[in-house]
PDB file of C-alpha atoms in Angstrom:
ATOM      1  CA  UNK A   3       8.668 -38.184 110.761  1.00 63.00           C
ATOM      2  CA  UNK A   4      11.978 -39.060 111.939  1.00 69.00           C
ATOM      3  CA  UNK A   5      14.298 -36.307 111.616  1.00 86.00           C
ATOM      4  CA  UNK A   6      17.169 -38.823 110.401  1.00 91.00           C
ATOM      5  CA  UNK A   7      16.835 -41.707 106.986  1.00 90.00           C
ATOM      6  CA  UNK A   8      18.417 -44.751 107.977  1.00 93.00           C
ATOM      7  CA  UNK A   9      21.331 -46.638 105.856  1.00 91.00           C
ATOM      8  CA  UNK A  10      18.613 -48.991 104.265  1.00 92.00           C
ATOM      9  CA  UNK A  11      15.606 -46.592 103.888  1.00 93.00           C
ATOM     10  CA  UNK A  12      18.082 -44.246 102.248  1.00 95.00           C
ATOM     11  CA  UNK A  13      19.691 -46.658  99.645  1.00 95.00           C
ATOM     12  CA  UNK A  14      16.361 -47.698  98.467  1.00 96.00           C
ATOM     13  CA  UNK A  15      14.968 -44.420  97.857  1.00 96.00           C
ATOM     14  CA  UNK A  16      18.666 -43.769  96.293  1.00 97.00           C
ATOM     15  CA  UNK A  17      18.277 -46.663  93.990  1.00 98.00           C
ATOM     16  CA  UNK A  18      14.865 -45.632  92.399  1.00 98.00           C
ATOM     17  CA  UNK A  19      15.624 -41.967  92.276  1.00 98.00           C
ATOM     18  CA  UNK A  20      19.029 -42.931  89.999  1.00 98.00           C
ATOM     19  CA  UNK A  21      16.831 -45.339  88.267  1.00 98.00           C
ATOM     20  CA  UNK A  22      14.352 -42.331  87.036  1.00 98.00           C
ATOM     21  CA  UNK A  23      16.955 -40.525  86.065  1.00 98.00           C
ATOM     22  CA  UNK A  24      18.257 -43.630  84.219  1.00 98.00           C
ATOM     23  CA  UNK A  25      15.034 -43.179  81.949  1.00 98.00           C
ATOM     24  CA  UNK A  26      15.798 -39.434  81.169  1.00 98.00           C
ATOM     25  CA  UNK A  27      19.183 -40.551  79.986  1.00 98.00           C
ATOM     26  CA  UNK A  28      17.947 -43.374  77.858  1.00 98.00           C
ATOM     27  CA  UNK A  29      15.260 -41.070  76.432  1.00 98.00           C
ATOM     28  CA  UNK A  30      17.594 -38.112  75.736  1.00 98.00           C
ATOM     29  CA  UNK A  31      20.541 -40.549  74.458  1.00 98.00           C
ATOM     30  CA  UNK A  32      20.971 -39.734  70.567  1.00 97.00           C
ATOM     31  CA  UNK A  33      18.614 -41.589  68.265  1.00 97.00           C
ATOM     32  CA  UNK A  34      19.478 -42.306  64.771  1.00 96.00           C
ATOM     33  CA  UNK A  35      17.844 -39.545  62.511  1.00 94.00           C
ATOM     34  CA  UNK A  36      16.257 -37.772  65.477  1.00 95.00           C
ATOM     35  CA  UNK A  37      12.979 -40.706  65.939  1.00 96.00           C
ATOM     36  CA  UNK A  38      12.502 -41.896  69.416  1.00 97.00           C
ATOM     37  CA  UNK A  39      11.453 -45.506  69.217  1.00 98.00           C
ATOM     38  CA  UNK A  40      12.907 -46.051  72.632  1.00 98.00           C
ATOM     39  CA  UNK A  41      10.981 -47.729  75.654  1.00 98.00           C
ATOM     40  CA  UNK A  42      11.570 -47.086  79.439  1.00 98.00           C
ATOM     41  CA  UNK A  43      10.120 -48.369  82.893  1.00 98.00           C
ATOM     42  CA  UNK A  44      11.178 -49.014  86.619  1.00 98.00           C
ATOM     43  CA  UNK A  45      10.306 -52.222  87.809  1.00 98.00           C
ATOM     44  CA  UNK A  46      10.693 -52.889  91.533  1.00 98.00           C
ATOM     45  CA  UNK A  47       8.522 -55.214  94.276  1.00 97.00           C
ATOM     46  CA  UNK A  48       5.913 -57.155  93.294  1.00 97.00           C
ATOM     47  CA  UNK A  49       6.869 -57.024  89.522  1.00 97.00           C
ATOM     48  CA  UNK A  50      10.171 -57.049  89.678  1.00 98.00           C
ATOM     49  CA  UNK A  51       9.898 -60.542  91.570  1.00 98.00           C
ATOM     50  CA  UNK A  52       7.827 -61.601  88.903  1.00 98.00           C
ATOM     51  CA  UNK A  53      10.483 -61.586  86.605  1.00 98.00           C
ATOM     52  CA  UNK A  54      12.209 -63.447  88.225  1.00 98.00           C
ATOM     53  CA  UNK A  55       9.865 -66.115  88.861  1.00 98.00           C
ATOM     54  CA  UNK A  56       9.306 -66.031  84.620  1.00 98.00           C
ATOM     55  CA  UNK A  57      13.437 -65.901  84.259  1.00 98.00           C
ATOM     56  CA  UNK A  58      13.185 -69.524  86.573  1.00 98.00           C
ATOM     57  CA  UNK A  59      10.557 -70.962  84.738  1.00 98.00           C
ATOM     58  CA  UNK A  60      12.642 -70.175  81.169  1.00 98.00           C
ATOM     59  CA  UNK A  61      16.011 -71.552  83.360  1.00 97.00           C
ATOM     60  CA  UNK A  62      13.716 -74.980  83.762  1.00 97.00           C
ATOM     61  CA  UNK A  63      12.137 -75.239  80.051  1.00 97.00           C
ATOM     62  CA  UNK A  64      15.290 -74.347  78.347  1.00 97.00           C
ATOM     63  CA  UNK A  65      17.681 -76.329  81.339  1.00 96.00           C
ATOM     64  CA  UNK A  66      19.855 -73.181  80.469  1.00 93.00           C
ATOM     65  CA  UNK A  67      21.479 -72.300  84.497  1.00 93.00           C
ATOM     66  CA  UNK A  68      22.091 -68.832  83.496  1.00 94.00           C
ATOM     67  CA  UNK A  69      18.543 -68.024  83.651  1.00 97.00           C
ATOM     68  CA  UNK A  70      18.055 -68.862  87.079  1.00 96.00           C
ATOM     69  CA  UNK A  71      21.263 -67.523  88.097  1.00 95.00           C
ATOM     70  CA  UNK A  72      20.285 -64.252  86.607  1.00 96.00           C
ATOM     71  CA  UNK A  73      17.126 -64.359  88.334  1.00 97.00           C
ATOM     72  CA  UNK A  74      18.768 -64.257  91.574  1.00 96.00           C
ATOM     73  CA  UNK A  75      20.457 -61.420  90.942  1.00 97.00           C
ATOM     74  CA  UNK A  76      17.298 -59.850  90.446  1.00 98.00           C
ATOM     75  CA  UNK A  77      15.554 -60.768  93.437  1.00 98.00           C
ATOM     76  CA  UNK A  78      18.931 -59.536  95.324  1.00 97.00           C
ATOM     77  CA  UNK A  79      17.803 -56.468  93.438  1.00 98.00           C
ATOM     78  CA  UNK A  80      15.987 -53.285  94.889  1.00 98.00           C
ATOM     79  CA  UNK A  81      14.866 -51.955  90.934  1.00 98.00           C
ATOM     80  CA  UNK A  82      15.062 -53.102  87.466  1.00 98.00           C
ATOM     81  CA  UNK A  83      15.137 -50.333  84.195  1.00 98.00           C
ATOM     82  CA  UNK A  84      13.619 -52.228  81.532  1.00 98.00           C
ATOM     83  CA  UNK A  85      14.606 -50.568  78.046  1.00 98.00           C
ATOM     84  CA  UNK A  86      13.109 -51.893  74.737  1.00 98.00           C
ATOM     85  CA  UNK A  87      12.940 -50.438  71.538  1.00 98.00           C
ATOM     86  CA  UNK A  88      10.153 -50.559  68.566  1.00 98.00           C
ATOM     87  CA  UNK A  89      12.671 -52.128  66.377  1.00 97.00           C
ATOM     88  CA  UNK A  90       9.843 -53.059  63.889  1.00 96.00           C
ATOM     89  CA  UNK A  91       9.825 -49.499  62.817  1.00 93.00           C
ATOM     90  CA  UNK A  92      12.514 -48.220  60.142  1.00 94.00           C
ATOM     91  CA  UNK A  93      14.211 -44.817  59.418  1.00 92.00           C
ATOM     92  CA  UNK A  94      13.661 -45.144  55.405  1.00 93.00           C
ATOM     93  CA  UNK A  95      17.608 -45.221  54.777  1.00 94.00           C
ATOM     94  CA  UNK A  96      17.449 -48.900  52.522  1.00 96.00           C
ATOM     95  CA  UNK A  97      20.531 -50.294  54.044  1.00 96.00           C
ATOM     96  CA  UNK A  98      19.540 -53.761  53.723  1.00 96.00           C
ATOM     97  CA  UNK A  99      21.673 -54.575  57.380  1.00 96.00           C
ATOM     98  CA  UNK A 100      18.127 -56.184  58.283  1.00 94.00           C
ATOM     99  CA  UNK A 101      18.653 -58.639  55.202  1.00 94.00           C
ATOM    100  CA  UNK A 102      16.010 -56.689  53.070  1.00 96.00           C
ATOM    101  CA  UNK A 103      16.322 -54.978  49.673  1.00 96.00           C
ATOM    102  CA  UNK A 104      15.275 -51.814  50.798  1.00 97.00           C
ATOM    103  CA  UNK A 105      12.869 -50.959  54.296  1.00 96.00           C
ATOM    104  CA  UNK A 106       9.797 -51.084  52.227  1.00 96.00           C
ATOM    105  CA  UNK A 107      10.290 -55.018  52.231  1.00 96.00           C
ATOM    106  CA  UNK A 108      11.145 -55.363  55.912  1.00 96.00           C
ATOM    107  CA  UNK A 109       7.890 -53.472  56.465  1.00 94.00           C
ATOM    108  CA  UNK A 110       6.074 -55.275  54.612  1.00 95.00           C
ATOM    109  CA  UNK A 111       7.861 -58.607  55.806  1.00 95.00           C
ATOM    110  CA  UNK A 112       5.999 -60.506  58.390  1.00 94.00           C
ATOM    111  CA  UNK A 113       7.521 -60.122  61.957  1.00 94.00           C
ATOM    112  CA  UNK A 114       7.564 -63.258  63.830  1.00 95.00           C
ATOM    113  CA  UNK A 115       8.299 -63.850  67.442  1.00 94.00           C
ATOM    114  CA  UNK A 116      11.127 -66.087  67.720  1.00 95.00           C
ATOM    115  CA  UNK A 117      12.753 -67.668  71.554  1.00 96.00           C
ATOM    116  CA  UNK A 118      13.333 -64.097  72.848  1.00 97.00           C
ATOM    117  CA  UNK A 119      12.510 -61.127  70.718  1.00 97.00           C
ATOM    118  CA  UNK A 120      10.622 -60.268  67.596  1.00 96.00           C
ATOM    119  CA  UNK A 121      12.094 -60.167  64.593  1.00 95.00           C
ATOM    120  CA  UNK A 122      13.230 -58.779  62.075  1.00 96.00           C
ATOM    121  CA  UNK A 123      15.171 -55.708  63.388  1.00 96.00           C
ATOM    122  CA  UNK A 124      16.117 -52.495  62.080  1.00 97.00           C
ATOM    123  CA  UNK A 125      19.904 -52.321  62.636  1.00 97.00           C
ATOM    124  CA  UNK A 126      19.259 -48.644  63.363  1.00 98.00           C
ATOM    125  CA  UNK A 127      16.522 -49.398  66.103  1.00 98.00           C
ATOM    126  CA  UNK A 128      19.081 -52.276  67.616  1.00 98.00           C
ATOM    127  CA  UNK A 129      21.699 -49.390  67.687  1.00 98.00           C
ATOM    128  CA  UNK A 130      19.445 -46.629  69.625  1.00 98.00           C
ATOM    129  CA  UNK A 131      18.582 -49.410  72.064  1.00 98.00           C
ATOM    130  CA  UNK A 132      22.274 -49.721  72.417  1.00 98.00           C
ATOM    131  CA  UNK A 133      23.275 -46.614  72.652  1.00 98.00           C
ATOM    132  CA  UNK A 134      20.088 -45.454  75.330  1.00 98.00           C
ATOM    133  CA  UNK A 135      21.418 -48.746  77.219  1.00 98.00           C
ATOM    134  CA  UNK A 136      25.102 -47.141  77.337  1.00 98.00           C
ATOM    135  CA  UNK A 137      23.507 -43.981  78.672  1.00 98.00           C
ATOM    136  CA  UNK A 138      21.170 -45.427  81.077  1.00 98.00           C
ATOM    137  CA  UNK A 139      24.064 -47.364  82.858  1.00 98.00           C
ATOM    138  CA  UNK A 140      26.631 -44.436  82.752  1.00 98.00           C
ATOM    139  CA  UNK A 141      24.150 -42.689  84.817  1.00 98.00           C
ATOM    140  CA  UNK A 142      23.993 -45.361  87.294  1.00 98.00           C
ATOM    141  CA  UNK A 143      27.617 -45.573  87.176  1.00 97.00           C
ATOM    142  CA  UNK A 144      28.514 -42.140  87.689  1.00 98.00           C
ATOM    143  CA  UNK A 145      26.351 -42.071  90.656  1.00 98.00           C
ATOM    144  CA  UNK A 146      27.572 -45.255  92.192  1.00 97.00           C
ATOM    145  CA  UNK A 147      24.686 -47.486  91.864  1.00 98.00           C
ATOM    146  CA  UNK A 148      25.999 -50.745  90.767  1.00 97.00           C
ATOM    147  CA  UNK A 149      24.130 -52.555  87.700  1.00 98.00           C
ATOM    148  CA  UNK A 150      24.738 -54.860  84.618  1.00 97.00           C
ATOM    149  CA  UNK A 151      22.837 -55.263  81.230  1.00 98.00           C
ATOM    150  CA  UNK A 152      20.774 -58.488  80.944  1.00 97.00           C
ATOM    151  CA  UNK A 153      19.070 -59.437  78.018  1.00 97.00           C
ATOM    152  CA  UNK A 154      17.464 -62.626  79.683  1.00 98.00           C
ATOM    153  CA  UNK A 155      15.628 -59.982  82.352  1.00 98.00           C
ATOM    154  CA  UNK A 156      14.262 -58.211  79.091  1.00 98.00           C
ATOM    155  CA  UNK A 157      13.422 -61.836  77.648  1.00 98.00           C
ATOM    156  CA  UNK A 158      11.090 -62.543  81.007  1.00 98.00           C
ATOM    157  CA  UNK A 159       9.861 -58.906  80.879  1.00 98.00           C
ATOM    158  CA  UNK A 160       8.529 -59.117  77.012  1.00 98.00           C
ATOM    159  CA  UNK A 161       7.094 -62.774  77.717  1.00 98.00           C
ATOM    160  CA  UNK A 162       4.943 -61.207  80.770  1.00 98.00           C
ATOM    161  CA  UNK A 163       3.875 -58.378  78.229  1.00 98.00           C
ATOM    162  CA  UNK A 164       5.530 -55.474  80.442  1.00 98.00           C
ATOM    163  CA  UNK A 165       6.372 -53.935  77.222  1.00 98.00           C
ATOM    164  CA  UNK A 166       3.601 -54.745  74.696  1.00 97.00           C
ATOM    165  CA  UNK A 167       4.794 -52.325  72.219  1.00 97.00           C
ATOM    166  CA  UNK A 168       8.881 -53.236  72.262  1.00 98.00           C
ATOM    167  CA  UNK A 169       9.951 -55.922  69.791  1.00 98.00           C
ATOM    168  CA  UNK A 170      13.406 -55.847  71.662  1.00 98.00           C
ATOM    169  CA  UNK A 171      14.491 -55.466  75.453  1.00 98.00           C
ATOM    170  CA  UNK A 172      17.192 -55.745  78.058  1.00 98.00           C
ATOM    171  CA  UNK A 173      17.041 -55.019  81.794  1.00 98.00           C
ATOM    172  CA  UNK A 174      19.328 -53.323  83.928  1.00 98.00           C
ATOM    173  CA  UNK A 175      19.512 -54.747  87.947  1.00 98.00           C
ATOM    174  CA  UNK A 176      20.475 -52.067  90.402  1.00 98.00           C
ATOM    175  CA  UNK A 177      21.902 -52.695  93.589  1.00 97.00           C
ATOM    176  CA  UNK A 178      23.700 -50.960  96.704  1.00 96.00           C
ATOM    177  CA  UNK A 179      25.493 -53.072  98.554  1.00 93.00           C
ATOM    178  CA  UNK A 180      29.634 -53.564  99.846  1.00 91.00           C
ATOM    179  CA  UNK A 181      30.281 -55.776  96.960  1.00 91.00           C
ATOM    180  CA  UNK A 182      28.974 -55.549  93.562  1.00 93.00           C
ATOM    181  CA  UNK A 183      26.315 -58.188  93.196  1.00 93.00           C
ATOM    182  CA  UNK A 184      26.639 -58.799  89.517  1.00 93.00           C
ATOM    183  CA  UNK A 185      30.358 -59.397  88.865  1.00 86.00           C
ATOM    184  CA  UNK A 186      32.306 -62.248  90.225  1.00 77.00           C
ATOM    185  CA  UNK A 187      29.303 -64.673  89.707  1.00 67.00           C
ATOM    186  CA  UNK A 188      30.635 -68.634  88.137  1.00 65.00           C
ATOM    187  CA  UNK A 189      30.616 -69.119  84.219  1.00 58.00           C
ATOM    188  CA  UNK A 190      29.066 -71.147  83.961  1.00 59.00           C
ATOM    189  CA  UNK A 191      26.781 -70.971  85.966  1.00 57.00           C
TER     190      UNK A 191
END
């Protein structure tokens, strides 16, 4: 073993470490009445390029450009963090944000798959996602690993059933490089 890590070597192995501990802050990010319904993985290589591929192949049904320009960012991508959430599930309160009476009906209402996600959602579930996302990427950003939130990465990643259980999803690319990959890209695309 080489008593030195070279600049490359060294980023990658950066880039998955910050993306573990991406999936410790999503899991211990504050969940609405203390229930964890939050789901976490790394993606990276073989899979990872697989989403992409899927995230093309929605660009060319759909003719919608930002798919495929989203999946380039992700094969310019060393990792993904997929998050979803089991946003089937409900926390009892009766709200009615969901467009229920009460969470007895949305449970017993039948959940249908519609272009992206499954649906209905708990407002409460779509919240924890949100707020596991914020704290996922403030780890990222705190230890200068650049990233953005896609939804259309967690779109590819439910349709190739990398998160059979999650009803909702959105992806996080991470990148090291001397210019932020994900910003400055042309709207539209």
């Amino acid at each position: 073993m080489s008593p030195k890590i070279e600049s490359e070597r060294g980023e990658k192995e950066a880039i998955l470490e910050v993306a573990k501990l991406m999936l410790a802050a999503a899991r211990t990010a504050p969940k609405t009445a203390g229930i964890d319904d939050i789901l976490t993985m790394v993606v990276y290589g073989e899979e990872k390029d697989a989403i992409a591929s899927k995230m093309e192949e929605i660009a060319e049904q759909r003719k919608i450009d930002g798919f495929k320009r989203d999946a380039k960012n992700v094969r310019d991508s060393e990792a993904i963090v997929l998050v979803g959430v089991r946003g089937n599930k409900t926390i009892g309160i009766n709200c009615g944000a969901c467009g229920y009476k009460n969470c007895k009906e949305f449970e017993e209402a039948q959940k249908r798959a519609g272009q992206d996600f499954i649906g209905p959602t708990c407002l409460f579930k779509a919240l924890d996602l949100g707020i596991a996302l914020g704290s996922a990427v403030k780890i990222a950003s705190l230890l200068n690993i650049d990233n953005r939130m896609m939804y259309r990465i967690g779109t590819a990643a439910l349709k190739l059933n990398l998160m059979p259980e999650a009803t909702v999803a959105m992806g996080i690319p991470l990148s090291a490089k001397g210019k932020n990959i994900y910003f400055d890209r042309k709207w539209p695309p």
